[in-house]
Short mmCIF file of C-alpha atoms in Angstrom, two decimals:
data_model
loop_
_atom_site.label_atom_id
_atom_site.label_comp_id
_atom_site.label_asym_id
_atom_site.label_seq_id
_atom_site.Cartn_x
_atom_site.Cartn_y
_atom_site.Cartn_z
CA UNK Q 17 -17.04 0.14 20.00
CA UNK Q 18 -15.88 -0.29 16.40
CA UNK Q 19 -13.30 -3.06 15.94
CA UNK Q 20 -10.70 -3.04 13.16
CA UNK Q 21 -8.27 -5.81 12.39
CA UNK Q 22 -5.10 -4.11 11.15
CA UNK Q 23 -2.64 -6.14 9.06
CA UNK Q 24 0.84 -4.62 8.92
CA UNK Q 25 4.32 -5.66 7.81
CA UNK Q 26 6.39 -2.96 9.50
CA UNK Q 27 6.02 -0.66 12.53
CA UNK Q 28 3.36 2.00 12.26
CA UNK Q 29 4.64 5.53 11.71
CA UNK Q 30 3.05 8.46 13.51
CA UNK Q 31 1.25 9.32 10.25
CA UNK Q 32 -0.10 5.76 9.99
CA UNK Q 33 -1.37 5.90 13.57
CA UNK Q 34 -3.06 9.25 13.03
CA UNK Q 35 -4.64 8.03 9.81
CA UNK Q 36 -6.10 4.76 11.13
CA UNK Q 37 -7.24 6.23 14.44
CA UNK Q 38 -9.15 9.06 12.74
CA UNK Q 39 -10.80 7.05 9.95
CA UNK Q 40 -14.07 6.85 11.86
CA UNK Q 41 -14.21 10.36 13.28
CA UNK Q 42 -14.96 10.50 16.99
CA UNK Q 43 -16.09 6.86 17.25
CA UNK Q 44 -14.05 4.75 19.66
CA UNK Q 45 -12.03 2.14 17.78
CA UNK Q 46 -10.25 -0.93 19.07
CA UNK Q 47 -7.55 -2.56 17.00
CA UNK Q 48 -6.41 -6.13 16.68
CA UNK Q 49 -3.03 -5.85 14.97
CA UNK Q 50 -1.58 -8.72 12.97
CA UNK Q 51 2.09 -8.25 12.20
CA UNK Q 52 3.34 -10.30 9.26
CA UNK Q 53 7.11 -9.93 8.90
CA UNK Q 54 7.88 -8.63 5.42
CA UNK Q 55 10.54 -11.22 4.84
CA UNK Q 56 7.98 -13.99 5.14
CA UNK Q 57 5.17 -12.73 2.92
CA UNK Q 58 6.53 -12.98 -0.62
CA UNK Q 59 9.52 -14.37 -2.35
CA UNK Q 60 12.68 -12.38 -2.88
CA UNK Q 61 12.17 -11.77 -6.59
CA UNK Q 62 8.68 -10.27 -6.17
CA UNK Q 63 9.88 -7.98 -3.38
CA UNK Q 64 12.81 -6.81 -5.52
CA UNK Q 65 10.51 -6.14 -8.50
CA UNK Q 66 8.24 -4.08 -6.23
CA UNK Q 67 11.22 -2.04 -5.06
CA UNK Q 68 12.35 -1.39 -8.64
CA UNK Q 69 8.81 -0.44 -9.72
CA UNK Q 70 8.60 1.95 -6.79
CA UNK Q 71 11.96 3.50 -7.76
CA UNK Q 72 13.77 2.21 -4.69
CA UNK Q 73 16.77 0.60 -6.38
CA UNK Q 74 18.87 0.52 -3.22
CA UNK Q 75 16.10 -1.37 -1.44
CA UNK Q 76 15.94 -3.92 -4.27
CA UNK Q 77 19.60 -4.72 -3.76
CA UNK Q 78 19.06 -5.13 0.01
CA UNK Q 79 16.12 -7.54 -0.28
CA UNK Q 80 18.41 -10.52 0.23
CA UNK Q 81 19.30 -9.11 3.65
CA UNK Q 82 15.66 -9.12 4.83
CA UNK Q 83 15.40 -11.52 7.79
CA UNK Q 84 13.18 -14.55 7.31
CA UNK Q 85 11.89 -17.37 9.48
CA UNK Q 86 13.10 -17.33 13.07
CA UNK Q 87 15.42 -14.39 12.36
CA UNK Q 88 12.38 -12.25 11.47
CA UNK Q 89 10.45 -13.04 14.65
CA UNK Q 90 12.27 -10.79 17.17
CA UNK Q 91 12.23 -7.67 14.91
CA UNK Q 92 8.55 -8.34 14.16
CA UNK Q 93 7.72 -8.58 17.86
CA UNK Q 94 9.49 -5.25 18.53
CA UNK Q 95 7.67 -3.64 15.60
CA UNK Q 96 4.36 -4.96 16.91
CA UNK Q 97 5.05 -3.73 20.46
CA UNK Q 98 5.95 -0.27 19.17
CA UNK Q 99 2.85 -0.14 16.98
CA UNK Q 100 0.54 -1.22 19.82
CA UNK Q 101 2.08 1.39 22.13
CA UNK Q 102 1.56 4.09 19.49
CA UNK Q 103 -2.10 3.13 18.97
CA UNK Q 104 -2.71 3.14 22.74
CA UNK Q 105 -0.97 6.50 23.11
CA UNK Q 106 -3.41 7.84 20.50
CA UNK Q 107 -6.31 6.73 22.72
CA UNK Q 108 -7.28 3.45 21.06
CA UNK Q 109 -7.51 -0.01 22.54
CA UNK Q 110 -5.01 -2.29 20.83
CA UNK Q 111 -3.89 -5.90 21.06
CA UNK Q 112 -1.95 -7.92 18.56
CA UNK Q 113 0.25 -10.77 17.57
CA UNK Q 114 2.95 -11.76 15.11
CA UNK Q 115 1.60 -14.05 12.40
CA UNK Q 116 3.95 -16.88 11.67
CA UNK Q 117 1.98 -19.02 9.21
CA UNK Q 118 -0.87 -18.56 6.75
CA UNK Q 119 -1.70 -14.87 7.36
CA UNK Q 120 -5.07 -14.99 5.61
CA UNK Q 121 -6.24 -18.01 7.59
CA UNK Q 122 -5.19 -16.22 10.78
CA UNK Q 123 -6.93 -13.05 9.59
CA UNK Q 124 -10.21 -14.91 9.06
CA UNK Q 125 -9.99 -16.51 12.51
CA UNK Q 126 -9.22 -13.19 14.21
CA UNK Q 127 -12.05 -11.38 12.38
CA UNK Q 128 -14.50 -14.06 13.52
CA UNK Q 129 -13.16 -14.23 17.08
CA UNK Q 130 -13.10 -10.47 17.60
CA UNK Q 131 -16.39 -9.83 15.81
CA UNK Q 132 -14.48 -7.27 13.74
CA UNK Q 133 -16.30 -4.62 11.74
CA UNK Q 134 -13.56 -4.20 9.13
CA UNK Q 135 -10.07 -5.15 8.06
CA UNK Q 136 -7.43 -2.56 7.25
CA UNK Q 137 -4.44 -3.80 5.26
CA UNK Q 138 -1.65 -1.26 5.72
CA UNK Q 139 1.40 -2.18 3.65
CA UNK Q 140 3.94 -0.81 1.24
CA UNK Q 141 2.82 -1.05 -2.39
CA UNK Q 142 3.29 -4.52 -3.87
CA UNK Q 143 2.77 -3.90 -7.56
CA UNK Q 144 3.22 -7.40 -8.90
CA UNK Q 145 0.88 -8.96 -6.35
CA UNK Q 146 -1.66 -6.15 -6.73
CA UNK Q 147 -1.67 -6.47 -10.51
CA UNK Q 148 -2.55 -10.15 -10.24
CA UNK Q 149 -4.88 -9.55 -7.24
CA UNK Q 150 -2.68 -11.74 -5.05
CA UNK Q 151 -2.02 -9.06 -2.41
CA UNK Q 152 -3.45 -9.43 1.10
CA UNK Q 153 -6.34 -7.02 0.57
CA UNK Q 154 -7.54 -8.60 -2.67
CA UNK Q 155 -7.36 -12.10 -1.24
CA UNK Q 156 -8.91 -11.08 2.10
CA UNK Q 157 -11.96 -9.57 0.39
CA UNK Q 158 -12.98 -13.08 -0.67
CA UNK Q 159 -12.33 -14.65 2.71
CA UNK Q 160 -13.23 -12.52 5.75
CA UNK Q 161 -16.84 -11.43 5.28
CA UNK Q 162 -16.31 -7.81 6.37
CA UNK Q 163 -15.20 -4.73 4.44
CA UNK Q 164 -11.46 -4.66 3.62
CA UNK Q 165 -9.71 -1.32 3.23
CA UNK Q 166 -6.27 -1.19 1.59
CA UNK Q 167 -3.99 1.66 2.63
CA UNK Q 168 -0.37 2.37 1.82
CA UNK Q 169 1.92 2.70 4.82
CA UNK Q 170 3.97 5.85 5.32
CA UNK Q 171 7.75 5.78 5.52
CA UNK Q 172 9.86 7.59 8.07
#
């Protein structure tokens, strides 16, 4: 069975699930999902700049309302549970956890522990971080020792 570690920051949409579960054709895929709450991954200014660059001005204004720390944990756990259920409903094996600290260190440990074949980073565009190669995918490529695929998440 092919094993993918899937890093996400919001619940998977039905389009996301279809996309990641069909990437390898008919091969059975198991997923280890790492949910990093969006409020914890970058500072407020960078997130607002990303929103403006993406043309989502209303989202830029709301960035200060994004839960962080303990307040982000419960929504992240619900998002993870929903994403795992969607992957399982699509016929894949799926386990996961919310990442609270150092997502790239956790990613490396999970890749090693699971004997993962690849990492899929499925996030919204983060233009500032991507430009400076500080996004998860760019940084993970130098750390995990398996192929890293960067995909942009769909919105519902």
